[in-house]
Coordinates of C-alpha atoms and ligand atoms in Angstrom, one line a residue:
M222 CA 15.3 15.4 -37.1
G223 CA 13.9 17.3 -34.1
E224 CA 15.5 19.1 -31.2
F225 CA 16.3 17.8 -27.7
N226 CA 13.7 18.8 -25.2
G227 CA 15.7 18.4 -22.0
D228 CA 13.7 15.5 -20.7
I229 CA 14.6 12.3 -19.0
W230 CA 12.5 9.5 -20.4
F231 CA 12.1 6.4 -18.5
V232 CA 11.2 3.4 -20.8
G233 CA 10.0 0.2 -19.3
A234 CA 7.5 -2.6 -19.0
E235 CA 5.8 -1.7 -15.7
M236 CA 4.8 1.3 -13.7
A237 CA 3.1 1.2 -10.3
P238 CA 0.3 1.7 -9.6
L239 CA -0.8 1.5 -13.3
V240 CA 0.8 -1.9 -13.9
K241 CA 3.0 -3.9 -11.6
A242 CA 4.5 -7.4 -11.6
G243 CA 7.2 -6.7 -9.1
G244 CA 9.9 -4.3 -7.9
L245 CA 10.6 -2.8 -11.4
G246 CA 7.0 -1.4 -11.3
D247 CA 7.6 0.2 -8.0
V248 CA 10.7 2.0 -9.3
M249 CA 9.1 3.1 -12.5
G250 CA 6.3 4.7 -10.5
S251 CA 8.1 6.3 -7.7
L252 CA 11.5 7.5 -9.1
P253 CA 10.0 9.7 -11.7
K254 CA 7.9 11.3 -9.1
V255 CA 10.8 12.3 -6.9
L256 CA 12.7 13.6 -9.9
L257 CA 9.7 15.6 -11.0
K258 CA 9.6 17.1 -7.6
A259 CA 13.4 18.1 -7.9
G260 CA 12.4 20.0 -11.1
I261 CA 13.5 17.6 -13.7
N262 CA 11.3 17.0 -16.8
V263 CA 10.4 13.3 -16.6
R264 CA 8.3 11.2 -18.8
V265 CA 7.4 7.5 -18.5
V266 CA 7.0 5.4 -21.7
I267 CA 5.2 2.1 -21.1
P268 CA 3.0 -0.2 -23.2
Y269 CA -0.7 0.5 -23.3
Y270 CA -1.9 -2.6 -21.4
K271 CA -5.6 -1.7 -21.8
N272 CA -6.8 -4.6 -20.0
I273 CA -4.6 -4.1 -16.9
I274 CA -4.2 -0.3 -16.4
P275 CA -7.2 1.0 -14.4
K276 CA -8.8 3.6 -16.4
N277 CA -9.1 6.0 -13.4
L278 CA -5.4 6.1 -13.0
I279 CA -4.6 7.7 -16.3
T280 CA -5.7 10.7 -18.2
I281 CA -5.1 10.7 -22.0
K282 CA -4.6 14.1 -23.5
E283 CA -3.4 13.5 -27.1
A284 CA -3.1 10.8 -29.7
Y285 CA -0.5 11.0 -32.5
P286 CA -0.5 9.5 -36.0
A287 CA 0.3 5.8 -36.1
G288 CA 3.8 4.6 -36.5
K289 CA 5.1 1.5 -38.4
V290 CA 7.7 -1.2 -37.9
N291 CA 8.4 -4.3 -39.9
F292 CA 9.1 -7.4 -37.9
G293 CA 10.7 -9.5 -40.7
E294 CA 8.4 -9.3 -43.5
I295 CA 5.3 -8.4 -41.5
P296 CA 4.4 -4.8 -40.8
F297 CA 2.8 -3.7 -37.6
E298 CA 1.2 -0.4 -36.8
F299 CA 1.2 1.2 -33.4
G300 CA -0.2 4.3 -31.8
I301 CA 1.2 6.9 -29.5
K302 CA -0.9 8.5 -26.7
T303 CA 0.4 11.0 -24.2
G304 CA -1.2 12.0 -20.9
F305 CA -0.7 11.7 -17.1
A306 CA -0.5 9.0 -14.6
E307 CA -2.4 9.7 -11.3
G308 CA -2.8 13.3 -12.8
E309 CA 0.9 14.2 -12.2
I310 CA 3.5 12.0 -14.0
P311 CA 3.5 12.7 -17.7
I312 CA 3.3 9.4 -19.6
V313 CA 3.6 8.0 -23.2
L314 CA 1.5 5.0 -23.9
I315 CA 2.6 2.6 -26.8
E316 CA -0.7 1.3 -28.1
Q317 CA -0.5 -2.0 -30.0
N318 CA -3.5 -4.2 -29.2
H319 CA -2.2 -7.5 -30.5
F320 CA 0.9 -7.3 -28.3
F321 CA -0.2 -5.4 -25.3
N322 CA -4.0 -5.9 -24.8
R323 CA -3.7 -9.1 -22.8
E324 CA -4.7 -10.5 -19.4
D325 CA -1.1 -10.4 -17.9
V326 CA 1.9 -8.3 -18.1
Y327 CA 4.5 -10.9 -19.1
G328 CA 2.4 -14.0 -18.9
P329 CA 0.2 -16.0 -16.5
H330 CA 1.3 -16.5 -12.9
S331 CA 3.5 -13.4 -12.5
G332 CA 5.2 -14.3 -15.8
A333 CA 6.2 -17.8 -14.6
C334 CA 4.8 -19.0 -18.0
G335 CA 6.0 -16.1 -20.2
Y336 CA 4.2 -15.2 -23.4
K337 CA 6.1 -16.8 -26.2
D338 CA 6.2 -13.5 -28.0
N339 CA 7.5 -11.4 -25.3
L340 CA 10.7 -10.5 -27.5
W341 CA 8.4 -9.0 -30.0
R342 CA 6.3 -7.3 -27.5
Y343 CA 9.3 -5.5 -25.9
A344 CA 10.8 -4.8 -29.4
M345 CA 7.5 -3.0 -30.1
L346 CA 8.0 -0.9 -26.9
A347 CA 11.5 0.0 -28.0
H348 CA 10.4 1.1 -31.5
G349 CA 7.4 2.8 -30.2
A350 CA 9.5 4.8 -27.7
A351 CA 11.8 5.9 -30.4
Y352 CA 9.0 6.9 -32.7
A353 CA 7.4 9.0 -29.8
M354 CA 10.9 10.7 -29.4
K355 CA 10.9 11.7 -33.0
I356 CA 7.4 13.2 -32.7
L357 CA 7.5 14.8 -29.1
G358 CA 11.1 15.9 -29.0
I359 CA 14.3 13.9 -28.2
P360 CA 15.1 13.5 -24.5
L361 CA 18.6 14.2 -23.3
V362 CA 18.7 10.9 -21.4
V363 CA 16.7 7.7 -21.8
H364 CA 16.6 5.5 -18.7
T365 CA 15.6 2.0 -19.5
H366 CA 15.2 -1.1 -17.5
D367 CA 15.8 -4.9 -17.5
W368 CA 15.7 -7.3 -20.4
S369 CA 12.3 -5.9 -21.5
G370 CA 14.1 -2.5 -22.1
G371 CA 17.3 -4.2 -23.5
L372 CA 16.5 -3.4 -27.1
V373 CA 16.0 0.2 -26.5
P374 CA 19.6 1.4 -26.8
A375 CA 19.9 -0.5 -30.2
V376 CA 16.7 1.2 -31.6
I377 CA 17.9 4.6 -30.3
R378 CA 21.2 4.3 -32.0
Q379 CA 19.8 3.1 -35.4
T380 CA 17.1 5.9 -35.3
F381 CA 19.3 8.9 -34.0
G382 CA 22.9 7.8 -34.7
N383 CA 25.8 6.5 -32.7
K384 CA 27.1 9.8 -31.5
K385 CA 25.8 10.7 -28.1
V386 CA 24.8 14.3 -27.2
Q387 CA 27.3 16.0 -24.9
I388 CA 26.6 18.9 -22.7
E389 CA 28.8 20.7 -20.2
T390 CA 26.3 22.8 -18.3
E391 CA 25.6 21.6 -14.8
G392 CA 22.0 22.0 -14.1
V393 CA 20.9 21.7 -17.8
L394 CA 18.3 19.2 -17.1
K395 CA 16.4 21.8 -15.1
A396 CA 16.9 24.5 -17.7
K397 CA 14.2 25.4 -20.2
L398 CA 16.9 26.6 -22.5
S399 CA 17.7 23.0 -23.2
R400 CA 14.6 22.8 -25.3
H401 CA 16.6 24.4 -28.0
I402 CA 19.6 22.1 -28.1
N403 CA 20.1 21.2 -31.7
A404 CA 20.0 17.4 -32.2
K405 CA 21.4 16.9 -35.6
G406 CA 23.0 13.5 -35.8
L407 CA 23.1 13.1 -32.2
R408 CA 21.3 10.5 -30.0
P409 CA 20.3 10.7 -26.3
A410 CA 22.5 9.3 -23.6
V411 CA 21.3 5.9 -22.4
V412 CA 21.3 4.8 -18.8
F413 CA 20.4 1.1 -18.3
T414 CA 19.2 -0.4 -14.9
V415 CA 19.4 -4.1 -14.2
H416 CA 16.7 -5.0 -11.7
N417 CA 17.3 -8.7 -12.0
L418 CA 20.1 -10.5 -13.8
G419 CA 18.2 -13.7 -13.5
Y420 CA 15.9 -12.7 -16.4
Q421 CA 17.9 -11.8 -19.5
G422 CA 15.3 -12.4 -22.4
V423 CA 17.2 -15.1 -24.2
Y424 CA 15.9 -16.1 -27.6
G425 CA 17.1 -18.0 -30.6
I426 CA 19.6 -16.0 -32.7
D427 CA 17.4 -16.3 -35.8
D428 CA 14.8 -14.3 -34.0
F429 CA 17.1 -11.3 -34.3
Y430 CA 15.9 -10.8 -37.9
D431 CA 12.4 -10.5 -36.8
I432 CA 12.4 -7.5 -34.5
G433 CA 13.4 -4.6 -36.6
I434 CA 16.8 -4.2 -35.4
D435 CA 19.9 -3.6 -37.5
F436 CA 21.8 -6.7 -38.4
K437 CA 25.1 -5.2 -37.0
Y438 CA 23.9 -5.6 -33.5
N439 CA 23.9 -9.3 -34.0
S440 CA 27.5 -9.4 -32.7
S441 CA 29.1 -10.3 -29.4
S442 CA 29.7 -6.6 -28.7
A443 CA 26.0 -6.3 -28.6
Y444 CA 23.2 -8.9 -28.4
E445 CA 24.9 -12.1 -29.5
H446 CA 25.8 -14.2 -26.4
F447 CA 27.2 -17.7 -27.0
G448 CA 25.0 -18.2 -30.2
T449 CA 21.8 -16.8 -28.6
L450 CA 20.1 -13.5 -28.7
N451 CA 20.5 -11.9 -25.3
S452 CA 18.4 -8.8 -24.7
L453 CA 19.9 -8.0 -21.4
K454 CA 23.5 -8.4 -22.5
G455 CA 22.9 -5.9 -25.5
G456 CA 21.2 -3.5 -23.2
I457 CA 24.4 -3.5 -21.0
K458 CA 26.7 -3.3 -23.9
L459 CA 25.1 -0.5 -25.9
S460 CA 24.2 1.8 -23.0
D461 CA 26.4 4.6 -21.6
A462 CA 26.1 3.7 -18.0
V463 CA 24.8 0.6 -16.3
T464 CA 23.3 0.6 -12.9
T465 CA 21.9 -2.1 -10.6
V466 CA 19.7 -1.7 -7.6
S467 CA 21.9 -2.2 -4.6
P468 CA 25.6 -1.8 -3.9
A469 CA 26.0 -5.4 -2.7
Y470 CA 24.1 -6.8 -5.8
A471 CA 26.7 -4.7 -8.0
N472 CA 29.5 -6.7 -6.5
E473 CA 27.7 -10.1 -6.5
I474 CA 27.0 -9.9 -10.3
T475 CA 30.6 -9.8 -11.1
T476 CA 31.1 -13.2 -9.8
P477 CA 30.2 -16.6 -11.4
G478 CA 27.6 -17.5 -8.7
F479 CA 25.5 -14.5 -9.2
G480 CA 26.4 -13.4 -12.8
F481 CA 24.2 -15.8 -14.8
G482 CA 26.8 -16.1 -17.5
L483 CA 27.3 -12.3 -17.7
D484 CA 29.7 -11.9 -14.9
G485 CA 32.7 -11.4 -17.2
E486 CA 31.0 -8.6 -19.0
L487 CA 29.9 -7.0 -15.7
K488 CA 33.3 -7.2 -14.3
N489 CA 34.8 -5.4 -17.2
L490 CA 32.1 -2.7 -16.9
R491 CA 32.8 -2.3 -13.3
N492 CA 36.6 -2.0 -13.9
E493 CA 35.8 0.7 -16.4
G494 CA 33.8 2.5 -13.8
R495 CA 30.6 2.1 -15.9
L496 CA 28.7 -0.1 -13.3
K497 CA 27.1 1.4 -10.2
G498 CA 24.9 0.0 -7.5
I499 CA 22.2 2.6 -6.4
L500 CA 19.8 1.3 -3.8
N501 CA 16.1 1.5 -4.7
G502 CA 13.8 3.4 -2.3
I503 CA 10.1 3.0 -1.7
D504 CA 7.4 5.5 -2.1
L505 CA 7.1 6.7 1.6
D506 CA 3.8 8.4 1.2
Y507 CA 2.2 5.3 -0.4
W508 CA 3.7 2.9 2.0
N509 CA 2.9 4.8 5.2
P510 CA 1.5 2.9 8.2
K511 CA 0.1 6.3 9.5
A512 CA -2.1 6.8 6.4
D513 CA -2.5 3.6 4.6
K514 CA -6.0 3.3 3.2
F515 CA -5.9 -0.4 2.8
I516 CA -5.4 -1.3 6.5
S517 CA -8.0 -1.3 9.2
R518 CA -6.1 0.6 11.8
N519 CA -3.4 3.3 11.2
L520 CA -0.5 4.0 13.4
N521 CA -1.3 6.6 16.0
L522 CA 2.1 8.3 16.2
K523 CA 3.3 11.7 14.9
E524 CA 7.0 11.0 15.3
E525 CA 9.2 10.2 12.3
R526 CA 11.8 8.7 14.6
Y527 CA 10.5 6.1 17.2
R528 CA 11.7 5.4 20.7
L529 CA 11.4 2.5 22.9
K530 CA 8.5 4.1 24.7
D531 CA 6.5 4.1 21.4
Y532 CA 6.5 0.3 21.3
E533 CA 3.0 0.2 22.9
D534 CA 1.6 2.1 20.0
W535 CA 3.2 -0.2 17.6
K536 CA 1.9 -3.1 19.5
D537 CA -1.6 -1.7 19.3
F538 CA -1.3 -1.2 15.6
K539 CA -0.1 -4.7 15.0
L540 CA -2.8 -6.2 17.2
A541 CA -5.6 -4.3 15.6
N542 CA -4.5 -5.0 12.0
K543 CA -3.8 -8.8 13.0
K544 CA -7.3 -9.1 14.4
A545 CA -8.8 -7.5 11.1
L546 CA -6.6 -9.7 8.9
F547 CA -7.4 -13.0 10.8
S548 CA -11.2 -12.3 10.7
E549 CA -10.9 -11.6 6.9
I550 CA -9.1 -14.7 6.2
S551 CA -10.8 -16.9 8.9
L552 CA -7.7 -17.8 10.5
P553 CA -8.3 -18.5 14.3
P554 CA -5.7 -16.6 16.3
K555 CA -3.6 -19.2 18.1
K556 CA -1.8 -19.1 21.5
D557 CA 0.8 -21.3 23.1
K558 CA 0.0 -23.2 26.3
N559 CA 1.2 -20.2 28.3
G560 CA -1.3 -18.0 26.7
R561 CA 1.2 -16.1 24.6
P562 CA 0.1 -15.5 20.9
F563 CA 2.0 -17.4 18.2
P564 CA 4.1 -14.9 16.2
L565 CA 2.7 -14.1 12.8
V566 CA 5.0 -14.6 9.9
G567 CA 4.1 -12.7 6.7
I568 CA 5.2 -13.5 3.1
V569 CA 4.4 -11.3 0.0
S570 CA 6.4 -12.5 -2.9
R571 CA 6.6 -13.8 -6.4
L572 CA 6.9 -17.6 -5.9
T573 CA 10.0 -18.5 -7.8
E574 CA 13.0 -20.5 -6.8
E575 CA 15.2 -17.5 -6.1
K576 CA 12.9 -16.2 -3.4
G577 CA 13.4 -19.3 -1.2
I578 CA 9.8 -19.9 -0.3
D579 CA 9.9 -23.4 -1.1
E580 CA 12.8 -23.8 1.6
F581 CA 10.8 -21.7 3.9
L582 CA 7.7 -24.1 3.6
D583 CA 10.0 -27.2 4.1
S584 CA 11.6 -25.4 7.2
L585 CA 8.4 -25.7 9.0
F586 CA 8.6 -29.5 8.9
K587 CA 12.0 -29.1 10.8
W588 CA 9.9 -28.2 13.9
N589 CA 8.1 -30.9 15.9
D590 CA 5.1 -28.7 15.9
F591 CA 5.8 -25.2 14.7
P592 CA 4.7 -22.4 16.9
F593 CA 3.9 -19.8 14.2
Q594 CA 1.0 -18.6 12.1
V595 CA 1.9 -18.0 8.6
V596 CA 0.1 -15.8 6.0
I597 CA 1.3 -16.3 2.4
L598 CA 0.5 -14.1 -0.5
G599 CA 2.2 -15.0 -3.7
S600 CA 2.0 -16.1 -7.3
G601 CA 4.4 -17.8 -9.6
K602 CA 5.7 -21.4 -10.1
D603 CA 3.0 -23.9 -10.1
Y604 CA 4.8 -26.4 -7.7
I605 CA 5.5 -23.8 -5.1
E606 CA 1.9 -22.4 -5.4
K607 CA 0.6 -26.0 -5.0
K608 CA 3.0 -26.8 -2.1
A609 CA 1.8 -23.6 -0.1
A610 CA -1.8 -24.3 -0.8
Y611 CA -1.3 -27.9 0.5
L612 CA 0.3 -26.8 3.6
A613 CA -2.5 -24.3 4.2
E614 CA -4.9 -27.3 3.8
L615 CA -2.8 -29.4 6.1
Y616 CA -2.4 -26.8 8.8
R617 CA -5.6 -24.8 8.6
D618 CA -5.1 -23.5 12.1
R619 CA -1.8 -22.0 11.3
I620 CA -1.3 -21.3 7.7
Y621 CA -3.3 -19.2 5.2
A622 CA -2.1 -19.0 1.5
Q623 CA -3.6 -16.8 -1.2
T624 CA -1.7 -18.1 -4.3
G625 CA -2.0 -17.4 -8.0
R626 CA -3.0 -13.8 -7.9
Y627 CA -1.8 -10.3 -7.2
D628 CA -3.7 -8.6 -4.4
E629 CA -2.5 -5.1 -3.5
A630 CA -5.0 -4.7 -0.6
L631 CA -4.0 -7.9 1.1
S632 CA -0.4 -7.2 0.7
H633 CA -0.8 -4.1 2.7
K634 CA -2.9 -5.8 5.4
I635 CA -0.1 -8.5 5.8
Y636 CA 2.7 -6.0 6.1
A637 CA 0.6 -4.2 8.8
A638 CA -0.2 -7.4 10.7
A639 CA 3.0 -9.5 10.6
D640 CA 5.4 -9.8 13.4
I641 CA 8.1 -11.4 11.3
F642 CA 8.4 -10.9 7.5
A643 CA 10.1 -13.7 5.7
M644 CA 12.2 -13.1 2.6
P645 CA 14.6 -15.9 2.4
S646 CA 15.8 -15.0 -1.0
K647 CA 18.9 -16.9 -2.5
F648 CA 19.7 -13.7 -4.4
E649 CA 17.9 -10.4 -4.2
P650 CA 19.0 -7.4 -6.4
C651 CA 17.4 -4.9 -4.0
G652 CA 14.1 -6.2 -2.7
L653 CA 11.3 -3.7 -1.7
S654 CA 9.2 -6.0 0.4
Q655 CA 11.7 -6.0 3.3
M656 CA 11.9 -2.1 3.2
I657 CA 8.0 -1.8 3.2
A658 CA 7.9 -4.6 6.0
M659 CA 10.3 -2.7 8.2
R660 CA 8.3 0.5 7.8
Y661 CA 5.4 -1.3 9.1
G662 CA 7.3 -2.6 12.2
C663 CA 8.1 -6.1 11.1
V664 CA 11.2 -8.1 12.2
I665 CA 12.8 -9.5 9.1
L666 CA 14.0 -13.0 8.2
A667 CA 16.1 -12.9 5.1
G668 CA 18.9 -14.2 3.0
D669 CA 22.1 -12.4 3.4
T670 CA 22.4 -11.3 -0.2
G671 CA 22.1 -8.1 -2.4
G672 CA 19.8 -5.5 -1.3
L673 CA 18.8 -7.6 1.8
H674 CA 22.3 -7.4 2.9
D675 CA 22.4 -3.6 2.4
T676 CA 19.1 -2.9 4.2
V677 CA 18.6 -5.3 7.1
S678 CA 21.1 -5.3 9.9
D679 CA 21.6 -8.7 11.4
I680 CA 20.9 -9.4 15.0
T681 CA 23.4 -12.4 15.0
D682 CA 26.2 -9.9 13.9
R683 CA 27.7 -8.4 17.2
H684 CA 28.8 -5.3 15.4
A685 CA 25.4 -4.7 13.6
K686 CA 24.0 -1.2 14.2
E687 CA 20.4 -1.1 15.3
P688 CA 19.6 -4.7 14.2
S689 CA 16.3 -5.3 12.4
G690 CA 16.3 -9.0 11.7
V691 CA 18.3 -12.1 11.0
L692 CA 20.3 -12.6 7.7
I693 CA 21.0 -16.2 6.6
K694 CA 24.1 -16.8 4.6
H695 CA 23.1 -20.0 2.6
I696 CA 19.4 -20.6 2.2
D697 CA 18.0 -24.1 2.7
A698 CA 15.3 -25.5 4.9
N699 CA 17.7 -26.0 7.9
A700 CA 19.0 -22.5 7.7
V701 CA 15.7 -21.0 7.5
S702 CA 14.5 -23.1 10.4
W703 CA 17.6 -21.9 12.4
G704 CA 16.6 -18.3 11.6
L705 CA 13.1 -18.8 12.7
N706 CA 14.4 -20.3 15.9
E707 CA 16.6 -17.3 16.6
L708 CA 13.7 -15.0 16.1
Y709 CA 11.2 -17.2 18.2
N710 CA 13.6 -17.3 21.1
I711 CA 13.8 -13.4 21.2
Y712 CA 10.2 -13.1 20.8
I713 CA 9.2 -15.5 23.6
N714 CA 12.2 -15.0 26.0
E715 CA 13.7 -11.6 25.5
G716 CA 10.9 -9.2 25.4
E717 CA 13.2 -6.0 25.7
K718 CA 15.4 -7.1 22.8
W719 CA 12.3 -7.9 20.8
R720 CA 10.8 -4.5 21.4
N721 CA 14.1 -2.9 20.4
I722 CA 14.2 -4.8 17.1
V723 CA 10.7 -3.7 16.2
I724 CA 11.5 -0.1 16.9
N725 CA 14.9 -0.3 15.0
S726 CA 13.0 -1.7 12.0
A727 CA 10.3 0.9 12.1
N728 CA 13.1 3.6 12.2
K729 CA 14.7 2.4 8.8
H730 CA 13.4 4.9 6.3
F731 CA 14.4 3.8 2.8
G732 CA 12.9 6.7 0.8
W733 CA 14.1 7.9 -2.6
D734 CA 15.7 11.2 -1.7
D735 CA 19.4 10.0 -1.4
S736 CA 19.2 7.7 -4.5
A737 CA 17.2 10.1 -6.6
K738 CA 20.1 12.6 -6.1
V739 CA 22.7 9.8 -7.2
Y740 CA 20.6 9.2 -10.4
E741 CA 20.4 13.0 -11.1
N742 CA 24.3 13.2 -10.9
L743 CA 24.6 10.1 -13.1
Y744 CA 22.4 11.8 -15.7
Y745 CA 24.8 14.8 -15.7
D746 CA 27.8 12.4 -15.9
V747 CA 26.6 10.5 -18.9
L748 CA 25.7 13.8 -20.7
K749 CA 29.2 15.2 -20.0
K750 CA 31.3 12.2 -21.0
N751 CA 31.9 10.8 -24.4
Ligands
ADP282 P1 10.6 -8.6 -7.1 O1 10.7 -7.3 -7.8 O2 11.7 -9.6 -7.2 O3 9.3 -9.2 -7.3 P2 10.6 -6.8 -4.7 O4 10.7 -7.1 -3.3 O5 11.6 -5.9 -5.3 O6 10.6 -8.3 -5.5 O7 9.2 -6.3 -5.0 C1 8.0 -6.9 -4.8 C2 6.8 -6.0 -4.9 O8 5.8 -6.7 -5.2 C3 6.5 -5.6 -3.5 O9 5.9 -4.3 -3.5 C4 5.3 -6.6 -3.0 O10 4.6 -6.0 -2.0 C5 4.7 -6.8 -4.3 N1 4.1 -8.2 -4.5 C6 4.7 -9.3 -4.7 N2 3.8 -10.3 -4.9 C7 2.6 -9.8 -4.7 C8 1.3 -10.3 -4.7 N3 1.0 -11.5 -5.0 N4 0.2 -9.5 -4.5 C9 0.5 -8.1 -4.2 N5 1.8 -7.6 -4.1 C10 2.8 -8.4 -4.4

């Protein structure tokens, strides 16, 4: 079999801006860019979702002979195409129209109703990726993600063998020499990132025999979990290093409350030093209030670090974008009886239980007559979508809800216009929306969990440095209402404090530079160890 080519290959289900259902897409789109800039050869392997990926975002350079995999008795052919995303990131597209040429990524309503054959679809991704490695050269490290990438380490082992490539040279990832490392009988190292433990890809154990994976992996040391097939568990067990997307979440998932049945496995992994929490970053060029193409007014400041005196520019920025948003969605701006505008609360979220949006909606009823305007963009669970739409109908002067669809442009406009960004998650592995919202000068209302805990500093904590919002320990309607009340009081009665919080928020820069370095070191580490 071929030679190692010194690459790092990302294998996953999404890649922004080509195809995105949530934070995984952002990470698959932005981390490779930063690694490429640092001189590392990165390729990203994703399914060729022909219906979804905008044609202008990809250039296809080459197509390769079809590969074949048997799912049970049924043979499936697939194609491999290579090219570039946005002209710069090398990509490999796995082409299989039956599985990937659909309306949605995981299923309707942001995957709230997942396609029944998602296990087979992502088994196809794993087989396609391994086949592409055979053709294009074997990467040194495969970095795969979430349950949809969970089958990748098994397919890699059965294709290339159990023994991992081992290299001592620091900096080898950047060296062209590495293109000549002999690969005989060795497999790439595999790094597995858990973006959300709540989605594990659990199927009937019989399905195991229909996805082209060696029977020996139907064992509790791989995919079998209490009589089911658990893709995420196997991904964790068969990879050389496991990461998750924030330090706080790395701790939380080793406890029963957040471990979704895998806390025991994850605790062992942590004790062995194989579980690491690495905070995600956002693409600071894309999410840039000074140059954002989707919003009607950019921020007129040159500084990277803002001071209190810059608040007036931030205020102008917010006012102009609020005005444009209100007129676009026909929401009349509302003022209280003293002539002060209602604060605007923004929400951009998947509408699932974990995000706490249901509780947010209920919290509004805790007020006699709530003094906020609220703009909600989200899709997901039918009952939460319906509730948001119902409230928007009930309070036409205060609530606007766009549900059931993904709208990139509107999301930017909400970040730019909102005074408060609400993200009352019950658990949140990392969360990108709060980072984006802070960059756009929003004050945050969030659950005190995972990446929210690591990125938002809490105004109610006397020791917090540069507070940027309020963190709520146990999310329910009462607690959210309490948090809203805290923020409202500051907004109305403590102008100076509010201005400081806005500036603190805008000063939190969550780029990729630090975390990309940590990943780079991890790639060296997994190559060194056996
Ligand atoms: P998760 O990955 O759990 O969905 P994150 O906060 O990590 O949550 O990432 C959410 C990303 O998806 C953000 O970039 C957010 O702006 C975006 N997003 C969520 N829902 C929508 C929507 N309906 N339309 C546009 N963007 C959305």
